[in-house]
Amino acid sequence: MRAPLPIEDFKNTDVVFRLGVVPERLPHISHRGPNWAANERSFLLELPEIGRFLCEEGARLTLCPAPGAVLDDIAVFVTGTAMAAILYQRGAMLLHGSAVVHDGRAFLFCGDSGAGKSTLAAALVQAGASFLADDVCSIDMSDSAVPRAIADGRFLSLYPDSIGQTGLTDATGSRVRRRIDKYHISVGGGPEASIDSAPVAAIYMIAGSHAAAPPGISQLPNLEAAQALLHNSYRRRVALAYAHRGQIPAQTFRLLSSTHVFLLHRAAKFDALDDTVSMIKAHWAGLR
Amino acid sequence: MAAFPGGLVWLASYPKSGNTWTRILLANLLSGRDEPADINNLSEPHTLMGRWRFADDMLVDPDLLDSRELGIMRPIHCDFAAQDVSHPFFCKTHDQFWSPEGELTLGASARRVLYIIRDPRDVAISFSYHAGLSIDDTITQMVDRNASSTGRAVLPCFMGDWRTHVVGWASQRLIPVMVVRYESMHADTFNCLRSIVDFLGGQADEMEIHRAVAHGSFDELQRQEARKGFREARPGQERFFRAGQAGGWREILKPHQLRRIEDHFADIMTAYGYEIADKS
């Protein structure tokens, strides 16, 4: 089984990861939060009882575990927030979403923590799509005419109820963290499993349904789409701290000039999952 | 136009005690518009109870943290948010003021606390509808010192039992607190709202308060919910704004249920002017 790995496969990959001493403060801070700070060169994150993370110049990641913290129990924060900071320092665009591939096209599903991104991706994989990325989806703007979503080389992570509902019990691996009831799911199969990136065909913003907003898919106007993309930037405040590197407005414009953003209202109940999958697949067919 | 000083104000209460109603009254007062404030646009993206705001500020998904780690990080988050906010920020919470370990759950940097208390006999009925539990099970939860809840969009909330909830918020001395009875708000919304404005150091003239009361009327809230739904309703819940009454327990609670609530809470109830019914 593969171990959870960093997100992106850069040409000449050169991120150095080490354990070591991390200062408590940064000089010349340009952006800060309750437990983090950023300056032009560095990003510092403090997670009490977990560790302190220093990400420098898009190339070096130093972790100082908290006393008693076990490395494999905090790896998820290295592959999550810390790697995201490294990538933002390089000018990357990251969305908080899951992605699947179908007929060579990538479909992204964004939403807040708890919105059901991973469960939906798992259900779509069970319905014949291939898994591309979970939770964080990196968009490659480099050379191709169409922005591409990049495989994250990781596992899906799901709660037991989602695992049961999507029939992935056999694919269940280790816990994401020791005391967290969420598990890595290996969904390596699928007809396009070997694809390492695919052109972004559509981005869906997951929302609940209620009396006034029944299940359905509607296209967002460009301004709302741009706002939704910023809202769903992975670790939005880090993205903003390094916005000048990646030129977020230009990236957003490029993404929106080649793909559409849709609002996906769906019933947030497991027994409605099949209906949601059918609705999405019908929508894909109409996007040709 | 009505105005309030900038800063974080906790609107704290045990669930189903009139917190949302109070928030809507204050939102209408602040908006000062001719039409009622949209119940689905009450600054939820910014609430400190939400998973999104926590992850956005702290750069870590709350569902990757165990309860101990989350318990350490939440006061850091709330204190930072309180120090950073320059506009009036009324934030609802159902958390207790103190954790079971005696730590602050939400920090101590808020400007004011408005604590809303409601007759626990009516809370039991309203909570049972809201949670889809029997009244007996609801009472069991209300006396459980370890009771907590979680939702899809909100952080895990430690409510504990009703008594500790009330006493923890009302008797803490770190943040100036005003305790408002739901029943008083019901009986005289105008004067209650005026005293709340005074306590919060705000300014509002009579006409503005009258308008906020009208825009926050139960009929208006039910009308909006029927037309557009309410995003804070639980999935599958028919109505969030259900009855909005005071004293409904007299027709509904069975004697053993009444006795159980009053046995547990009689002293606090008496202290806040709720007459004990079961004298046996």
XYZ file of C-alpha atoms in Angstrom:
568
model
C 0.000 0.000 0.000
C 1.183 3.476 -0.771
C 1.667 5.828 2.128
C -0.080 9.187 1.994
C 2.283 11.393 0.018
C 2.680 15.064 -0.768
C 0.249 16.499 -3.181
C 1.897 17.367 -6.389
C 4.396 15.812 -8.709
C 6.515 18.753 -9.817
C 9.161 18.444 -12.438
C 12.439 18.420 -10.537
C 10.679 17.864 -7.237
C 12.814 19.470 -4.617
C 10.934 19.853 -1.358
C 13.188 19.034 1.544
C 11.413 17.732 4.623
C 13.141 17.489 7.960
C 12.540 17.335 11.676
C 14.203 20.111 13.597
C 13.985 23.238 15.639
C 11.331 25.704 14.533
C 11.331 29.267 15.919
C 8.289 30.467 17.826
C 8.002 33.656 15.792
C 8.673 34.996 12.337
C 10.202 38.395 11.600
C 8.580 40.921 9.235
C 5.119 39.330 9.330
C 2.797 40.306 6.484
C -0.191 38.068 7.337
C -1.161 36.401 10.584
C -3.868 34.314 12.194
C -4.530 32.991 15.692
C -1.900 30.257 15.365
C 0.080 31.124 12.243
C 2.060 33.842 10.537
C 3.505 34.443 7.089
C 6.142 36.700 5.628
C 7.566 36.955 2.138
C 9.773 33.900 2.563
C 8.271 31.779 5.323
C 5.087 30.402 6.791
C 4.849 29.280 10.419
C 2.002 27.174 11.831
C 1.543 26.228 15.481
C -0.814 23.386 16.347
C -0.874 22.950 20.143
C -0.055 19.398 21.262
C 0.688 18.514 17.629
C 3.678 20.495 16.468
C 5.158 23.575 14.889
C 5.591 23.709 11.117
C 7.898 26.007 9.147
C 7.577 26.232 5.372
C 10.266 28.224 3.579
C 10.573 29.522 0.039
C 8.476 26.798 -1.498
C 11.260 24.341 -0.895
C 11.888 23.493 2.753
C 9.524 22.108 5.348
C 10.648 21.757 8.953
C 8.538 20.045 11.577
C 9.059 20.309 15.309
C 6.674 17.788 16.896
C 5.121 18.715 20.220
C 6.398 16.703 23.190
C 4.796 13.277 23.077
C 3.453 13.711 19.543
C 3.918 10.720 17.272
C 5.015 11.401 13.722
C 2.520 9.206 11.900
C -0.265 10.800 13.923
C 0.576 14.280 12.635
C 1.573 13.433 9.058
C -1.841 14.522 7.844
C -1.009 18.139 8.756
C 2.247 17.916 6.803
C 0.473 16.661 3.687
C -2.350 19.148 4.246
C -1.665 22.665 5.456
C 2.133 22.572 5.382
C 2.428 21.223 1.831
C -0.249 23.687 0.748
C 1.887 26.537 2.105
C 4.905 25.234 0.173
C 2.834 25.043 -2.996
C 1.338 28.508 -2.519
C 4.842 29.859 -2.048
C 5.471 28.453 -5.519
C 2.411 30.161 -6.951
C 0.142 27.105 -7.119
C -3.667 27.182 -7.227
C -5.334 24.756 -4.790
C -9.036 24.155 -4.313
C -10.664 22.614 -1.253
C -12.344 19.802 -3.082
C -12.308 16.263 -4.332
C -11.886 15.303 -7.976
C -12.785 12.346 -10.161
C -12.063 11.579 -13.824
C -14.619 10.396 -16.320
C -13.969 10.002 -20.073
C -10.683 11.843 -19.686
C -12.260 14.872 -18.051
C -11.832 16.009 -14.451
C -14.827 16.982 -12.317
C -14.248 18.813 -9.052
C -16.473 18.919 -5.977
C -15.864 21.759 -3.557
C -17.472 22.407 -0.213
C -16.828 23.240 3.389
C -15.436 20.763 5.855
C -18.246 18.261 6.421
C -20.086 19.044 3.184
C -19.630 15.505 1.866
C -16.954 15.980 -0.816
C -15.191 12.702 -0.149
C -18.386 10.688 0.169
C -19.604 12.023 -3.168
C -16.261 11.259 -4.821
C -16.376 7.739 -3.385
C -19.917 7.202 -4.678
C -18.919 8.439 -8.148
C -15.925 6.092 -8.172
C -18.259 3.239 -7.278
C -20.418 4.346 -10.216
C -17.577 4.037 -12.721
C -15.505 7.224 -12.440
C -11.854 7.184 -11.377
C -10.447 8.840 -8.288
C -8.136 11.799 -8.820
C -7.862 13.829 -5.618
C -9.411 14.135 -2.176
C -9.879 17.230 -0.051
C -7.251 19.291 -1.845
C -7.113 19.581 -5.615
C -4.184 21.258 -7.307
C -4.836 23.026 -10.611
C -1.973 23.063 -13.112
C -1.978 26.236 -15.184
C 1.477 25.754 -16.667
C 1.450 25.005 -20.392
C -1.728 23.397 -21.554
C -4.530 25.415 -23.047
C -6.960 24.014 -20.485
C -6.161 24.040 -16.739
C -5.654 20.514 -15.482
C -6.518 18.923 -12.141
C -3.617 16.914 -10.748
C -3.798 13.545 -8.991
C -2.823 13.940 -5.365
C -1.420 10.435 -4.983
C -3.285 10.062 -1.733
C -6.177 8.139 -0.325
C -9.741 9.169 0.135
C -10.539 9.636 3.786
C -14.000 8.730 5.013
C -16.040 8.208 8.158
C -17.352 4.689 8.837
C -20.940 5.592 7.902
C -19.796 6.832 4.478
C -17.634 3.734 4.015
C -20.619 1.508 4.676
C -22.936 3.483 2.445
C -20.548 3.560 -0.505
C -19.632 -0.129 -0.160
C -15.917 0.505 0.349
C -15.423 -1.628 3.454
C -12.883 -3.855 1.680
C -10.816 -0.847 0.631
C -10.540 0.523 4.142
C -7.025 1.071 5.454
C -5.523 2.779 8.455
C -6.999 5.599 10.493
C -6.167 9.121 9.309
C -5.143 9.825 12.920
C -5.027 7.514 15.915
C -7.925 8.977 17.840
C -9.962 10.180 14.868
C -12.677 7.917 13.511
C -11.823 8.579 9.885
C -10.061 6.113 7.609
C -7.863 6.058 4.524
C -9.639 4.372 1.643
C -7.687 2.974 -1.262
C -9.694 3.566 -4.423
C -6.885 2.845 -6.835
C -9.058 0.956 -9.328
C -11.239 2.370 -12.050
C -10.720 2.547 -15.822
C -8.634 5.721 -15.672
C -6.758 5.068 -12.465
C -3.354 5.637 -14.014
C -4.169 9.165 -15.185
C -2.059 11.690 -13.296
C -3.929 14.770 -14.492
C -6.981 15.681 -16.559
C -8.472 18.870 -18.000
C -10.978 20.480 -15.641
C -14.407 20.038 -17.222
C -16.627 21.355 -14.424
C -16.453 22.498 -10.824
C -19.394 21.838 -8.511
C -20.061 23.695 -5.276
C -21.875 21.304 -2.913
C -24.856 22.770 -1.082
C -27.739 21.264 0.836
C -31.259 21.145 -0.521
C -34.395 22.403 1.152
C -37.894 23.496 0.245
C -36.725 26.594 -1.580
C -33.701 24.946 -3.212
C -34.645 21.425 -4.307
C -31.995 19.014 -5.620
C -30.581 20.268 -8.889
C -27.594 21.767 -10.682
C -27.400 25.374 -11.812
C -24.578 27.366 -13.342
C -23.136 30.233 -11.311
C -22.686 33.605 -13.000
C -19.014 34.537 -13.388
C -18.764 36.916 -10.445
C -20.368 34.444 -8.058
C -18.236 31.681 -9.537
C -15.077 33.687 -8.854
C -16.191 34.359 -5.285
C -17.014 30.687 -4.786
C -13.568 29.674 -6.068
C -11.854 32.041 -3.647
C -14.073 30.864 -0.770
C -13.092 27.298 -1.635
C -9.380 27.899 -1.981
C -7.643 25.265 0.107
C -6.453 27.071 3.263
C -7.756 30.328 1.833
C -5.772 32.575 4.169
C -2.476 31.028 3.098
C -3.542 31.456 -0.521
C -4.183 35.134 0.186
C -0.842 35.532 1.974
C 0.944 34.418 -1.195
C -1.676 35.691 -3.657
C 0.883 37.802 -5.472
C 2.976 34.738 -6.297
C 0.230 32.902 -8.084
C -1.732 35.966 -9.106
C -5.049 34.594 -7.897
C -7.224 36.917 -10.041
C -5.408 35.875 -13.216
C -5.594 32.198 -12.260
C -9.300 32.498 -11.506
C -9.933 34.235 -14.812
C -8.081 31.524 -16.718
C -9.984 28.788 -14.951
C -13.340 30.443 -15.588
C -12.554 31.063 -19.251
C -12.294 27.334 -19.889
C -14.713 25.779 -17.434
C -17.965 26.492 -15.606
C -18.795 26.505 -11.932
C -22.085 24.951 -10.864
C -24.091 25.017 -7.675
C -25.058 21.460 -6.747
C -28.028 21.262 -4.426
C -28.459 17.777 -3.093
C -30.222 16.131 -0.170
C -27.601 15.579 2.523
C -28.855 12.109 3.339
C -27.187 8.816 2.536
C -30.305 7.324 1.007
C -30.312 10.149 -1.546
C -26.737 9.424 -2.653
C -27.768 7.303 -5.645
C -30.086 10.048 -6.867
C -27.281 12.585 -6.569
C -24.907 10.350 -8.541
C -27.520 9.892 -11.290
C -28.114 13.627 -11.419
C -24.384 14.345 -11.754
C -23.833 11.715 -14.431
C -26.725 13.089 -16.453
C -25.183 16.530 -16.104
C -21.823 15.237 -17.376
C -23.525 13.796 -20.434
C -25.020 17.201 -21.183
C -21.653 18.953 -20.870
C -20.250 17.478 -24.055
C -29.748 54.481 12.555
C -29.291 52.015 15.416
C -25.629 51.512 16.276
C -23.577 49.307 18.560
C -19.932 49.459 19.608
C -17.655 47.115 17.706
C -16.605 43.834 19.267
C -17.702 40.302 19.987
C -20.875 39.725 22.003
C -21.827 36.176 22.915
C -25.502 35.375 22.596
C -25.344 32.367 24.854
C -28.105 29.973 25.800
C -29.030 26.368 26.283
C -30.568 25.167 22.951
C -34.156 26.169 22.149
C -34.208 29.113 24.520
C -34.744 31.994 22.103
C -31.171 32.565 20.958
C -31.994 32.671 17.245
C -34.904 35.003 17.872
C -32.651 37.387 19.813
C -30.087 37.277 17.031
C -32.780 38.105 14.489
C -34.023 41.040 16.581
C -30.492 42.429 16.814
C -29.858 41.840 13.109
C -33.007 43.770 12.255
C -31.992 46.559 14.588
C -28.566 46.781 12.968
C -29.813 46.618 9.385
C -32.289 49.453 9.941
C -34.052 48.561 6.707
C -37.686 48.824 5.754
C -37.924 45.119 5.017
C -37.186 42.335 7.533
C -33.671 40.889 7.621
C -33.308 37.600 5.765
C -33.276 34.773 8.331
C -30.912 32.890 6.029
C -28.356 35.654 5.917
C -27.463 36.230 9.569
C -23.693 36.236 9.067
C -23.401 32.457 9.449
C -20.219 32.291 7.366
C -18.542 34.187 10.168
C -19.978 32.461 13.185
C -17.402 31.078 15.569
C -19.518 27.964 15.978
C -19.057 26.973 12.336
C -16.568 24.501 10.971
C -15.794 26.746 8.006
C -14.666 29.734 10.062
C -12.555 27.530 12.334
C -10.793 25.856 9.405
C -10.397 29.175 7.579
C -8.784 30.915 10.564
C -6.875 28.042 12.181
C -5.800 26.366 8.910
C -6.790 22.926 10.074
C -9.985 20.951 9.593
C -11.745 20.515 12.940
C -12.642 16.914 12.134
C -8.938 16.043 12.157
C -8.644 17.134 15.785
C -9.594 15.142 18.840
C -11.728 16.764 21.504
C -8.729 17.697 23.647
C -6.917 19.417 20.757
C -10.088 21.181 19.693
C -10.668 22.263 23.289
C -7.242 23.913 23.364
C -7.621 25.596 19.987
C -11.132 27.035 20.296
C -10.370 29.659 22.957
C -7.276 30.692 20.978
C -9.521 31.106 17.957
C -12.262 33.010 19.783
C -9.804 35.330 21.543
C -8.113 36.156 18.248
C -11.449 36.778 16.543
C -12.590 38.998 19.426
C -9.435 41.102 19.308
C -9.630 41.400 15.544
C -13.251 42.456 15.139
C -14.122 46.119 14.740
C -17.820 45.789 13.855
C -20.632 44.669 16.189
C -20.451 40.870 16.104
C -23.307 39.024 17.829
C -22.332 35.376 17.927
C -24.674 32.621 19.001
C -23.362 29.782 21.134
C -24.796 26.809 22.988
C -21.447 25.864 24.534
C -20.948 26.001 28.277
C -18.734 28.768 29.578
C -16.382 26.340 31.364
C -15.196 22.980 30.118
C -15.559 19.936 32.409
C -11.870 20.435 33.247
C -12.553 24.001 34.344
C -10.974 25.626 31.291
C -12.509 28.440 29.261
C -14.271 26.951 26.249
C -14.503 30.154 24.195
C -11.841 32.389 25.708
C -12.557 35.508 27.713
C -12.091 38.298 25.183
C -15.690 38.984 24.237
C -17.070 42.436 25.097
C -20.373 41.306 26.582
C -22.465 38.210 27.191
C -26.194 38.174 26.692
C -27.428 34.983 28.324
C -30.950 33.912 27.446
C -32.700 31.652 29.911
C -35.991 29.848 29.303
C -38.225 27.791 31.569
C -36.600 24.331 31.339
C -40.069 22.768 31.198
C -40.696 24.560 27.878
C -37.132 23.898 26.735
C -37.772 20.171 27.142
C -40.759 20.315 24.800
C -39.142 22.544 22.187
C -35.881 20.572 22.288
C -37.713 17.291 21.897
C -39.388 18.529 18.691
C -36.113 19.987 17.433
C -34.014 16.895 18.067
C -36.675 14.341 17.219
C -36.344 12.799 20.687
C -39.014 11.772 23.137
C -39.583 14.204 25.986
C -38.224 11.643 28.454
C -35.019 11.256 26.435
C -34.759 15.025 26.131
C -34.977 15.431 29.895
C -32.307 12.750 30.280
C -30.078 14.874 28.060
C -30.907 18.046 30.009
C -29.690 16.494 33.259
C -26.621 14.861 31.696
C -23.466 16.681 32.779
C -21.608 15.304 29.763
C -24.170 16.072 27.062
C -22.778 17.336 23.788
C -23.970 17.662 20.234
C -22.603 18.098 16.765
C -23.934 18.976 13.356
C -22.795 18.915 9.776
C -21.781 22.562 9.644
C -21.104 23.354 13.273
C -18.293 22.408 15.624
C -18.941 19.857 18.355
C -20.750 21.692 21.139
C -20.392 20.844 24.821
C -23.712 21.699 26.467
C -23.545 19.676 29.658
C -26.657 19.808 31.808
C -29.092 22.725 31.911
C -28.180 23.795 35.441
C -24.422 23.989 34.875
C -25.059 25.780 31.597
C -27.039 28.535 33.289
C -24.797 28.849 36.336
C -21.567 28.778 34.323
C -22.521 31.695 32.088
C -24.535 33.718 34.584
C -22.044 33.587 37.448
C -18.760 34.002 35.561
C -17.054 37.318 36.258
C -14.680 37.553 33.296
C -17.121 39.120 30.810
C -19.980 41.475 31.775
C -23.165 39.440 31.496
C -26.885 40.193 31.338
C -29.392 37.389 31.841
C -32.632 37.777 29.888
C -35.655 35.578 30.365
C -37.264 34.265 27.198
C -40.633 34.683 28.906
C -39.942 38.373 29.537
C -38.986 38.856 25.902
C -42.200 37.160 24.945
C -44.322 39.286 27.262
C -42.733 42.629 26.402
C -40.360 42.362 23.471
C -40.020 46.113 23.084
C -38.823 46.856 26.599
C -36.628 43.786 26.729
C -34.926 44.753 23.515
C -34.467 48.286 24.795
C -32.744 47.062 27.952
C -30.567 44.759 25.842
C -29.526 47.699 23.660
C -28.657 49.680 26.802
C -26.624 46.820 28.266
C -24.719 46.435 25.009
C -23.947 50.141 24.956
C -25.904 50.620 21.743
C -28.122 53.386 20.479
C -31.571 52.922 18.981
C -34.649 55.137 19.029
C -38.175 53.933 19.768
C -39.170 53.667 16.145
C -36.155 51.523 15.324
C -36.867 49.161 18.193
C -40.539 48.907 17.231
C -39.570 48.089 13.675
C -37.061 45.420 14.748
C -39.723 43.823 16.966
C -42.192 43.741 14.067
C -39.592 42.332 11.684
C -38.690 39.653 14.209
C -42.255 38.618 14.958
C -42.947 34.920 15.021
C -45.404 35.289 12.117
C -42.704 36.904 10.012
C -40.139 34.218 10.881
C -42.616 31.433 10.082
C -43.561 33.185 6.827
C -39.910 33.375 5.749
C -39.254 29.775 6.737
C -42.300 28.541 4.798
C -41.212 30.460 1.723
C -37.458 29.930 1.676
C -36.639 27.383 4.349
C -34.206 28.013 7.206
C -30.672 26.815 6.755
C -30.203 26.233 10.469
C -33.091 23.797 10.639
C -32.026 20.206 11.110
C -32.199 18.031 8.000
C -35.715 16.635 7.730
C -37.041 19.010 10.377
C -40.450 20.256 9.330
C -40.231 23.663 10.979
C -37.607 25.410 13.084
C -39.914 28.240 14.134
C -42.564 25.962 15.555
C -44.672 27.473 18.336
C -42.678 30.210 20.047
C -44.827 30.011 23.142
C -44.236 30.386 26.839
C -45.946 28.045 29.304
C -46.895 25.324 26.813
C -45.523 22.711 29.207
C -48.710 22.919 31.319
C -50.679 21.068 28.622
C -47.967 18.683 27.518
C -45.681 17.494 30.324
C -46.727 14.409 32.252
C -46.436 14.532 36.061
C -43.322 12.343 36.175
C -41.625 14.518 33.573
C -42.490 17.669 35.461
C -41.175 16.177 38.682
C -37.924 15.109 37.087
C -37.176 18.571 35.719
C -38.141 20.340 38.916
C -36.244 17.879 41.123
C -33.070 18.680 39.235
C -33.480 22.387 38.643
C -35.846 23.786 41.295
C -33.360 26.136 42.962
C -32.191 27.698 39.705
C -35.758 27.922 38.417
C -36.878 29.686 41.574
C -33.923 32.056 41.425
C -34.990 33.137 37.945
C -38.670 33.455 38.778
C -40.044 30.184 37.436
C -42.692 28.960 39.829
C -42.423 25.342 40.894
C -45.607 23.454 39.967
C -45.020 20.056 41.527
C -45.300 20.673 45.244
C -45.678 16.999 46.142
